[in-house]
Amino acid sequence: MSVDWRSLTDELDIWRQQGLALPLWWRDDDAVSTTPQLDRLTAMSDHLGVPVHLAIIPRDAQDLLIEYVTSHPNLIPVVHGWAHQNHAPPDEKKSEFPLHRPMDDITGDIGSGISRLRTLFADRLCPMFVPPWNRIASEVVQELPAAGYRILSTATPRSSPQAAPGLAQINTHLDPIDWRGSRGLADPDMLIAKTTQLLQDRREGRADNAEPFGILTHHLVHDEDIWAFTHDLLHRLLNGPGFVWSASQAD
């Protein structure tokens, strides 16, 4: 796979020249058990020195995952909804937490998610809520702090540092997978152009550079090109103005 990184390299050079710094974090979704793909994710995390915020589906989390995460400090468990189950009607985009169920059922699920993973991971659990498909009704967001969550993570640049009182917003910004097409690596030129534009927006004040820049992956469905692109992107950002951020810094 041949990738032209020049536009991003030029932008990173400007960041260096201006003495700017880019907080950088990594989230990976849909974990339920140990797999060869999780081994590879963990090895890449260790090699790069970037922790992975591992979004675990609470209902389906298997016991094997507990010991694995506990023995790998670079894996930070976070809550990925409850069952990764779509409750939106067929004419709407998928979401586990739209307003199409009684609110008691919804709050029951968000409470069950953090409760089960706290039982499994104790103090290792980060109180971050990651709604499946990165979608959640604004009314449900307001219920998260009462359930014990301190961070909400969806996608795209945030509009405010807080999603609700007592609830930080820390989003992801780049997903390398072509979900609507091949389900392999999206066009690398497009990904690099998007990353470059996102960084320009931060540098020029159109976006909040205090928000950590988030890379979103899904280890269970990666092909070789996705693994390679993700590694190279993280490596280049870290060699540029990037410095590692983890959710423990939001406490």
PDB file of C-alpha atoms in Angstrom:
ATOM      1  CA  MET A   1       0.000   0.000   0.000  1.00  0.00           C
ATOM      2  CA  SER A   2       1.489   3.310  -1.132  1.00  0.00           C
ATOM      3  CA  VAL A   3       0.374   6.369   0.845  1.00  0.00           C
ATOM      4  CA  ASP A   4       1.241  10.008   0.183  1.00  0.00           C
ATOM      5  CA  TRP A   5       1.578  11.693   3.587  1.00  0.00           C
ATOM      6  CA  ARG A   6       2.970  15.004   2.305  1.00  0.00           C
ATOM      7  CA  SER A   7      -0.005  17.243   3.094  1.00  0.00           C
ATOM      8  CA  LEU A   8      -0.141  15.990   6.680  1.00  0.00           C
ATOM      9  CA  THR A   9       3.643  16.209   7.040  1.00  0.00           C
ATOM     10  CA  ASP A  10       3.532  19.830   5.900  1.00  0.00           C
ATOM     11  CA  GLU A  11       0.803  20.640   8.413  1.00  0.00           C
ATOM     12  CA  LEU A  12       2.719  18.944  11.239  1.00  0.00           C
ATOM     13  CA  ASP A  13       5.777  20.997  10.300  1.00  0.00           C
ATOM     14  CA  ILE A  14       3.743  24.189  10.760  1.00  0.00           C
ATOM     15  CA  TRP A  15       2.631  22.981  14.187  1.00  0.00           C
ATOM     16  CA  ARG A  16       6.268  22.424  15.153  1.00  0.00           C
ATOM     17  CA  GLN A  17       7.339  25.829  13.830  1.00  0.00           C
ATOM     18  CA  GLN A  18       4.583  27.527  15.826  1.00  0.00           C
ATOM     19  CA  GLY A  19       5.357  25.559  18.990  1.00  0.00           C
ATOM     20  CA  LEU A  20       1.912  23.959  19.104  1.00  0.00           C
ATOM     21  CA  ALA A  21       1.037  20.663  20.777  1.00  0.00           C
ATOM     22  CA  LEU A  22      -1.667  18.138  19.906  1.00  0.00           C
ATOM     23  CA  PRO A  23      -3.243  16.004  22.653  1.00  0.00           C
ATOM     24  CA  LEU A  24      -3.798  12.554  21.159  1.00  0.00           C
ATOM     25  CA  TRP A  25      -5.866   9.568  22.284  1.00  0.00           C
ATOM     26  CA  TRP A  26      -7.014   6.191  20.966  1.00  0.00           C
ATOM     27  CA  ARG A  27     -10.379   4.438  21.335  1.00  0.00           C
ATOM     28  CA  ASP A  28     -11.216   0.958  20.068  1.00  0.00           C
ATOM     29  CA  ASP A  29     -14.794  -0.338  20.070  1.00  0.00           C
ATOM     30  CA  ASP A  30     -16.763  -3.591  20.452  1.00  0.00           C
ATOM     31  CA  ALA A  31     -14.528  -5.743  22.678  1.00  0.00           C
ATOM     32  CA  VAL A  32     -16.159  -8.721  24.374  1.00  0.00           C
ATOM     33  CA  SER A  33     -13.410 -11.350  24.717  1.00  0.00           C
ATOM     34  CA  THR A  34      -9.791 -12.198  24.003  1.00  0.00           C
ATOM     35  CA  THR A  35      -8.925 -12.749  20.332  1.00  0.00           C
ATOM     36  CA  PRO A  36      -5.831 -12.733  18.121  1.00  0.00           C
ATOM     37  CA  GLN A  37      -6.964  -9.289  16.950  1.00  0.00           C
ATOM     38  CA  LEU A  38      -6.959  -8.026  20.531  1.00  0.00           C
ATOM     39  CA  ASP A  39      -3.436  -9.400  20.934  1.00  0.00           C
ATOM     40  CA  ARG A  40      -2.376  -7.415  17.888  1.00  0.00           C
ATOM     41  CA  LEU A  41      -4.081  -4.254  19.130  1.00  0.00           C
ATOM     42  CA  THR A  42      -2.338  -4.598  22.477  1.00  0.00           C
ATOM     43  CA  ALA A  43       1.048  -5.191  20.866  1.00  0.00           C
ATOM     44  CA  MET A  44       0.636  -2.092  18.701  1.00  0.00           C
ATOM     45  CA  SER A  45      -0.386  -0.050  21.733  1.00  0.00           C
ATOM     46  CA  ASP A  46       2.673  -1.221  23.651  1.00  0.00           C
ATOM     47  CA  HIS A  47       4.968  -0.550  20.674  1.00  0.00           C
ATOM     48  CA  LEU A  48       3.668   2.978  20.118  1.00  0.00           C
ATOM     49  CA  GLY A  49       3.295   3.814  23.804  1.00  0.00           C
ATOM     50  CA  VAL A  50      -0.321   4.917  23.305  1.00  0.00           C
ATOM     51  CA  PRO A  51      -2.970   3.501  25.651  1.00  0.00           C
ATOM     52  CA  VAL A  52      -6.129   2.095  24.084  1.00  0.00           C
ATOM     53  CA  HIS A  53      -9.468   3.030  25.620  1.00  0.00           C
ATOM     54  CA  LEU A  54     -11.156  -0.321  25.048  1.00  0.00           C
ATOM     55  CA  ALA A  55     -14.918   0.112  24.653  1.00  0.00           C
ATOM     56  CA  ILE A  56     -16.399  -3.104  26.034  1.00  0.00           C
ATOM     57  CA  ILE A  57     -19.987  -4.260  25.458  1.00  0.00           C
ATOM     58  CA  PRO A  58     -21.076  -4.922  29.066  1.00  0.00           C
ATOM     59  CA  ARG A  59     -23.803  -7.521  28.471  1.00  0.00           C
ATOM     60  CA  ASP A  60     -21.501  -9.742  26.439  1.00  0.00           C
ATOM     61  CA  ALA A  61     -18.180  -9.238  28.233  1.00  0.00           C
ATOM     62  CA  GLN A  62     -16.559 -12.604  28.900  1.00  0.00           C
ATOM     63  CA  ASP A  63     -14.507 -13.625  31.900  1.00  0.00           C
ATOM     64  CA  LEU A  64     -11.427 -14.190  29.739  1.00  0.00           C
ATOM     65  CA  LEU A  65     -11.309 -10.465  29.054  1.00  0.00           C
ATOM     66  CA  ILE A  66     -11.015  -9.541  32.728  1.00  0.00           C
ATOM     67  CA  GLU A  67      -7.634 -11.156  33.337  1.00  0.00           C
ATOM     68  CA  TYR A  68      -6.351 -10.009  29.947  1.00  0.00           C
ATOM     69  CA  VAL A  69      -7.174  -6.344  30.496  1.00  0.00           C
ATOM     70  CA  THR A  70      -5.934  -6.486  34.084  1.00  0.00           C
ATOM     71  CA  SER A  71      -2.559  -7.794  32.910  1.00  0.00           C
ATOM     72  CA  HIS A  72      -2.125  -5.100  30.223  1.00  0.00           C
ATOM     73  CA  PRO A  73      -1.908  -1.607  31.737  1.00  0.00           C
ATOM     74  CA  ASN A  74      -2.159   0.055  28.316  1.00  0.00           C
ATOM     75  CA  LEU A  75      -5.751  -1.183  27.964  1.00  0.00           C
ATOM     76  CA  ILE A  76      -8.228   1.157  29.648  1.00  0.00           C
ATOM     77  CA  PRO A  77     -11.717  -0.400  29.867  1.00  0.00           C
ATOM     78  CA  VAL A  78     -14.663   1.910  29.153  1.00  0.00           C
ATOM     79  CA  VAL A  79     -18.408   1.286  28.810  1.00  0.00           C
ATOM     80  CA  HIS A  80     -19.810   0.627  25.320  1.00  0.00           C
ATOM     81  CA  GLY A  81     -23.555   0.982  25.852  1.00  0.00           C
ATOM     82  CA  TRP A  82     -25.197  -2.118  27.236  1.00  0.00           C
ATOM     83  CA  ALA A  83     -25.867  -4.728  24.496  1.00  0.00           C
ATOM     84  CA  HIS A  84     -24.945  -2.902  21.268  1.00  0.00           C
ATOM     85  CA  GLN A  85     -28.564  -3.391  20.235  1.00  0.00           C
ATOM     86  CA  ASN A  86     -30.379  -1.073  17.840  1.00  0.00           C
ATOM     87  CA  HIS A  87     -33.571   0.486  19.236  1.00  0.00           C
ATOM     88  CA  ALA A  88     -34.144   3.004  16.462  1.00  0.00           C
ATOM     89  CA  PRO A  89     -36.928   2.447  13.900  1.00  0.00           C
ATOM     90  CA  PRO A  90     -35.982   1.220  10.405  1.00  0.00           C
ATOM     91  CA  ASP A  91     -36.188   4.701   8.885  1.00  0.00           C
ATOM     92  CA  GLU A  92     -33.637   6.171  11.317  1.00  0.00           C
ATOM     93  CA  LYS A  93     -29.917   5.626  11.799  1.00  0.00           C
ATOM     94  CA  LYS A  94     -28.952   2.886  14.221  1.00  0.00           C
ATOM     95  CA  SER A  95     -28.793   3.829  17.897  1.00  0.00           C
ATOM     96  CA  GLU A  96     -29.030   1.962  21.178  1.00  0.00           C
ATOM     97  CA  PHE A  97     -30.100   5.101  23.022  1.00  0.00           C
ATOM     98  CA  PRO A  98     -32.704   7.027  21.054  1.00  0.00           C
ATOM     99  CA  LEU A  99     -35.974   8.091  22.671  1.00  0.00           C
ATOM    100  CA  HIS A 100     -37.996   5.136  21.440  1.00  0.00           C
ATOM    101  CA  ARG A 101     -38.282   3.302  24.763  1.00  0.00           C
ATOM    102  CA  PRO A 102     -39.474   4.287  28.222  1.00  0.00           C
ATOM    103  CA  MET A 103     -36.818   6.396  29.953  1.00  0.00           C
ATOM    104  CA  ASP A 104     -36.744   3.933  32.858  1.00  0.00           C
ATOM    105  CA  ASP A 105     -35.640   1.196  30.452  1.00  0.00           C
ATOM    106  CA  ILE A 106     -32.985   3.463  28.970  1.00  0.00           C
ATOM    107  CA  THR A 107     -31.565   4.559  32.316  1.00  0.00           C
ATOM    108  CA  GLY A 108     -31.676   0.949  33.452  1.00  0.00           C
ATOM    109  CA  ASP A 109     -29.390  -0.014  30.585  1.00  0.00           C
ATOM    110  CA  ILE A 110     -26.899   2.809  31.128  1.00  0.00           C
ATOM    111  CA  GLY A 111     -26.795   1.942  34.817  1.00  0.00           C
ATOM    112  CA  SER A 112     -26.385  -1.779  34.144  1.00  0.00           C
ATOM    113  CA  GLY A 113     -23.469  -1.074  31.808  1.00  0.00           C
ATOM    114  CA  ILE A 114     -21.317   0.729  34.331  1.00  0.00           C
ATOM    115  CA  SER A 115     -22.402  -1.551  37.168  1.00  0.00           C
ATOM    116  CA  ARG A 116     -21.421  -4.769  35.385  1.00  0.00           C
ATOM    117  CA  LEU A 117     -18.064  -3.482  34.184  1.00  0.00           C
ATOM    118  CA  ARG A 118     -17.262  -2.082  37.632  1.00  0.00           C
ATOM    119  CA  THR A 119     -17.913  -5.557  39.003  1.00  0.00           C
ATOM    120  CA  LEU A 120     -15.570  -7.051  36.410  1.00  0.00           C
ATOM    121  CA  PHE A 121     -12.779  -4.461  36.366  1.00  0.00           C
ATOM    122  CA  ALA A 122     -13.118  -2.594  39.688  1.00  0.00           C
ATOM    123  CA  ASP A 123     -10.830   0.464  39.810  1.00  0.00           C
ATOM    124  CA  ARG A 124      -9.478  -0.237  36.319  1.00  0.00           C
ATOM    125  CA  LEU A 125     -12.775   0.876  34.775  1.00  0.00           C
ATOM    126  CA  CYS A 126     -12.831   4.394  33.415  1.00  0.00           C
ATOM    127  CA  PRO A 127     -16.295   6.005  33.811  1.00  0.00           C
ATOM    128  CA  MET A 128     -16.538   6.875  30.107  1.00  0.00           C
ATOM    129  CA  PHE A 129     -19.726   6.145  28.181  1.00  0.00           C
ATOM    130  CA  VAL A 130     -19.352   5.252  24.502  1.00  0.00           C
ATOM    131  CA  PRO A 131     -22.771   4.895  22.848  1.00  0.00           C
ATOM    132  CA  PRO A 132     -22.850   2.329  20.040  1.00  0.00           C
ATOM    133  CA  TRP A 133     -22.783   3.925  16.599  1.00  0.00           C
ATOM    134  CA  ASN A 134     -21.687   7.143  18.390  1.00  0.00           C
ATOM    135  CA  ARG A 135     -25.340   8.172  18.749  1.00  0.00           C
ATOM    136  CA  ILE A 136     -27.321   9.088  21.841  1.00  0.00           C
ATOM    137  CA  ALA A 137     -30.356  11.301  22.437  1.00  0.00           C
ATOM    138  CA  SER A 138     -29.544  14.569  24.202  1.00  0.00           C
ATOM    139  CA  GLU A 139     -32.135  13.757  26.869  1.00  0.00           C
ATOM    140  CA  VAL A 140     -30.278  10.519  27.659  1.00  0.00           C
ATOM    141  CA  VAL A 141     -26.955  12.380  27.897  1.00  0.00           C
ATOM    142  CA  GLN A 142     -28.383  14.329  30.826  1.00  0.00           C
ATOM    143  CA  GLU A 143     -28.924  11.057  32.708  1.00  0.00           C
ATOM    144  CA  LEU A 144     -25.319   9.845  32.459  1.00  0.00           C
ATOM    145  CA  PRO A 145     -23.776  11.732  35.422  1.00  0.00           C
ATOM    146  CA  ALA A 146     -26.365  10.344  37.840  1.00  0.00           C
ATOM    147  CA  ALA A 147     -25.422   6.839  36.694  1.00  0.00           C
ATOM    148  CA  GLY A 148     -21.771   7.476  37.569  1.00  0.00           C
ATOM    149  CA  TYR A 149     -20.287   8.499  34.222  1.00  0.00           C
ATOM    150  CA  ARG A 150     -17.796  11.355  33.977  1.00  0.00           C
ATOM    151  CA  ILE A 151     -17.006  11.347  30.234  1.00  0.00           C
ATOM    152  CA  LEU A 152     -19.091  10.947  27.083  1.00  0.00           C
ATOM    153  CA  SER A 153     -17.314   9.952  23.881  1.00  0.00           C
ATOM    154  CA  THR A 154     -18.972  10.072  20.466  1.00  0.00           C
ATOM    155  CA  ALA A 155     -17.520  11.348  17.164  1.00  0.00           C
ATOM    156  CA  THR A 156     -16.621  14.598  15.364  1.00  0.00           C
ATOM    157  CA  PRO A 157     -15.180  17.759  16.993  1.00  0.00           C
ATOM    158  CA  ARG A 158     -17.032  18.715  20.131  1.00  0.00           C
ATOM    159  CA  SER A 159     -19.029  21.932  20.365  1.00  0.00           C
ATOM    160  CA  SER A 160     -18.500  22.259  24.126  1.00  0.00           C
ATOM    161  CA  PRO A 161     -16.058  20.817  26.686  1.00  0.00           C
ATOM    162  CA  GLN A 162     -19.033  19.485  28.660  1.00  0.00           C
ATOM    163  CA  ALA A 163     -21.857  17.348  27.336  1.00  0.00           C
ATOM    164  CA  ALA A 164     -23.806  17.949  30.553  1.00  0.00           C
ATOM    165  CA  PRO A 165     -22.955  19.308  34.023  1.00  0.00           C
ATOM    166  CA  GLY A 166     -20.253  17.031  35.427  1.00  0.00           C
ATOM    167  CA  LEU A 167     -19.828  15.178  32.128  1.00  0.00           C
ATOM    168  CA  ALA A 168     -16.812  15.920  29.895  1.00  0.00           C
ATOM    169  CA  GLN A 169     -17.080  15.495  26.126  1.00  0.00           C
ATOM    170  CA  ILE A 170     -14.067  13.721  24.598  1.00  0.00           C
ATOM    171  CA  ASN A 171     -14.788  12.613  21.050  1.00  0.00           C
ATOM    172  CA  THR A 172     -13.044  10.675  18.317  1.00  0.00           C
ATOM    173  CA  HIS A 173     -12.235  12.366  15.021  1.00  0.00           C
ATOM    174  CA  LEU A 174     -10.871   9.851  12.528  1.00  0.00           C
ATOM    175  CA  ASP A 175     -12.100   6.321  11.766  1.00  0.00           C
ATOM    176  CA  PRO A 176     -10.049   4.634   9.013  1.00  0.00           C
ATOM    177  CA  ILE A 177     -12.732   2.095   8.044  1.00  0.00           C
ATOM    178  CA  ASP A 178     -14.946   2.462   4.960  1.00  0.00           C
ATOM    179  CA  TRP A 179     -18.148   1.346   6.705  1.00  0.00           C
ATOM    180  CA  ARG A 180     -20.494   2.223   3.837  1.00  0.00           C
ATOM    181  CA  GLY A 181     -18.394   0.625   1.118  1.00  0.00           C
ATOM    182  CA  SER A 182     -15.717  -2.055   1.180  1.00  0.00           C
ATOM    183  CA  ARG A 183     -15.517  -2.189   4.995  1.00  0.00           C
ATOM    184  CA  GLY A 184     -11.773  -2.167   4.461  1.00  0.00           C
ATOM    185  CA  LEU A 185      -9.506   0.857   4.651  1.00  0.00           C
ATOM    186  CA  ALA A 186     -11.137   4.049   3.431  1.00  0.00           C
ATOM    187  CA  ASP A 187      -9.322   5.956   0.692  1.00  0.00           C
ATOM    188  CA  PRO A 188      -5.969   6.916   2.292  1.00  0.00           C
ATOM    189  CA  ASP A 189      -5.832  10.229   0.413  1.00  0.00           C
ATOM    190  CA  MET A 190      -9.228  11.150   1.857  1.00  0.00           C
ATOM    191  CA  LEU A 191      -8.192  10.113   5.363  1.00  0.00           C
ATOM    192  CA  ILE A 192      -4.997  12.159   5.181  1.00  0.00           C
ATOM    193  CA  ALA A 193      -6.831  15.165   3.743  1.00  0.00           C
ATOM    194  CA  LYS A 194      -9.431  14.927   6.509  1.00  0.00           C
ATOM    195  CA  THR A 195      -6.776  14.676   9.229  1.00  0.00           C
ATOM    196  CA  THR A 196      -4.905  17.628   7.746  1.00  0.00           C
ATOM    197  CA  GLN A 197      -8.081  19.729   7.632  1.00  0.00           C
ATOM    198  CA  LEU A 198      -8.989  18.824  11.215  1.00  0.00           C
ATOM    199  CA  LEU A 199      -5.547  19.917  12.370  1.00  0.00           C
ATOM    200  CA  GLN A 200      -5.752  23.140  10.361  1.00  0.00           C
ATOM    201  CA  ASP A 201      -9.096  23.899  12.009  1.00  0.00           C
ATOM    202  CA  ARG A 202      -7.487  23.497  15.413  1.00  0.00           C
ATOM    203  CA  ARG A 203      -4.425  25.538  14.540  1.00  0.00           C
ATOM    204  CA  GLU A 204      -6.514  28.371  13.128  1.00  0.00           C
ATOM    205  CA  GLY A 205      -9.005  28.438  16.001  1.00  0.00           C
ATOM    206  CA  ARG A 206     -12.057  26.945  14.291  1.00  0.00           C
ATOM    207  CA  ALA A 207     -11.984  23.870  16.529  1.00  0.00           C
ATOM    208  CA  ASP A 208     -11.084  23.226  20.166  1.00  0.00           C
ATOM    209  CA  ASN A 209      -7.488  22.010  20.420  1.00  0.00           C
ATOM    210  CA  ALA A 210      -7.971  21.369  24.130  1.00  0.00           C
ATOM    211  CA  GLU A 211     -10.061  18.366  23.108  1.00  0.00           C
ATOM    212  CA  PRO A 212      -7.792  15.347  22.623  1.00  0.00           C
ATOM    213  CA  PHE A 213      -7.634  14.299  18.975  1.00  0.00           C
ATOM    214  CA  GLY A 214      -9.189  10.841  18.871  1.00  0.00           C
ATOM    215  CA  ILE A 215      -8.345   7.912  16.605  1.00  0.00           C
ATOM    216  CA  LEU A 216     -11.182   5.351  16.501  1.00  0.00           C
ATOM    217  CA  THR A 217     -10.538   1.724  15.574  1.00  0.00           C
ATOM    218  CA  HIS A 218     -12.437  -1.585  15.624  1.00  0.00           C
ATOM    219  CA  HIS A 219      -9.835  -4.315  16.064  1.00  0.00           C
ATOM    220  CA  LEU A 220     -12.193  -7.204  15.312  1.00  0.00           C
ATOM    221  CA  VAL A 221     -12.671  -6.174  11.671  1.00  0.00           C
ATOM    222  CA  HIS A 222      -9.254  -4.821  10.674  1.00  0.00           C
ATOM    223  CA  ASP A 223      -7.485  -5.992   7.561  1.00  0.00           C
ATOM    224  CA  GLU A 224      -3.766  -5.527   6.956  1.00  0.00           C
ATOM    225  CA  ASP A 225      -4.198  -2.104   5.343  1.00  0.00           C
ATOM    226  CA  ILE A 226      -6.210  -0.788   8.311  1.00  0.00           C
ATOM    227  CA  TRP A 227      -3.600  -2.033  10.776  1.00  0.00           C
ATOM    228  CA  ALA A 228      -0.777  -0.470   8.755  1.00  0.00           C
ATOM    229  CA  PHE A 229      -2.493   2.875   8.225  1.00  0.00           C
ATOM    230  CA  THR A 230      -3.468   3.178  11.894  1.00  0.00           C
ATOM    231  CA  HIS A 231       0.088   2.446  13.019  1.00  0.00           C
ATOM    232  CA  ASP A 232       1.622   4.901  10.566  1.00  0.00           C
ATOM    233  CA  LEU A 233      -0.845   7.671  11.381  1.00  0.00           C
ATOM    234  CA  LEU A 234      -0.330   7.391  15.133  1.00  0.00           C
ATOM    235  CA  HIS A 235       3.437   7.183  14.648  1.00  0.00           C
ATOM    236  CA  ARG A 236       3.507  10.339  12.515  1.00  0.00           C
ATOM    237  CA  LEU A 237       1.302  12.309  14.880  1.00  0.00           C
ATOM    238  CA  LEU A 238       3.462  11.307  17.843  1.00  0.00           C
ATOM    239  CA  ASN A 239       6.626  12.283  15.981  1.00  0.00           C
ATOM    240  CA  GLY A 240       5.026  15.617  15.199  1.00  0.00           C
ATOM    241  CA  PRO A 241       3.283  17.760  17.797  1.00  0.00           C
ATOM    242  CA  GLY A 242       1.294  14.899  19.343  1.00  0.00           C
ATOM    243  CA  PHE A 243       1.484  13.891  22.989  1.00  0.00           C
ATOM    244  CA  VAL A 244      -0.418  11.051  24.633  1.00  0.00           C
ATOM    245  CA  TRP A 245      -3.636  11.767  26.495  1.00  0.00           C
ATOM    246  CA  SER A 246      -5.549   9.212  28.556  1.00  0.00           C
ATOM    247  CA  ALA A 247      -8.899   9.470  30.317  1.00  0.00           C
ATOM    248  CA  SER A 248      -7.256   9.365  33.739  1.00  0.00           C
ATOM    249  CA  GLN A 249      -6.227  12.964  33.049  1.00  0.00           C
ATOM    250  CA  ALA A 250      -9.896  13.991  33.000  1.00  0.00           C
ATOM    251  CA  ASP A 251     -10.480  12.981  36.632  1.00  0.00           C
TER     252      ASP A 251
END
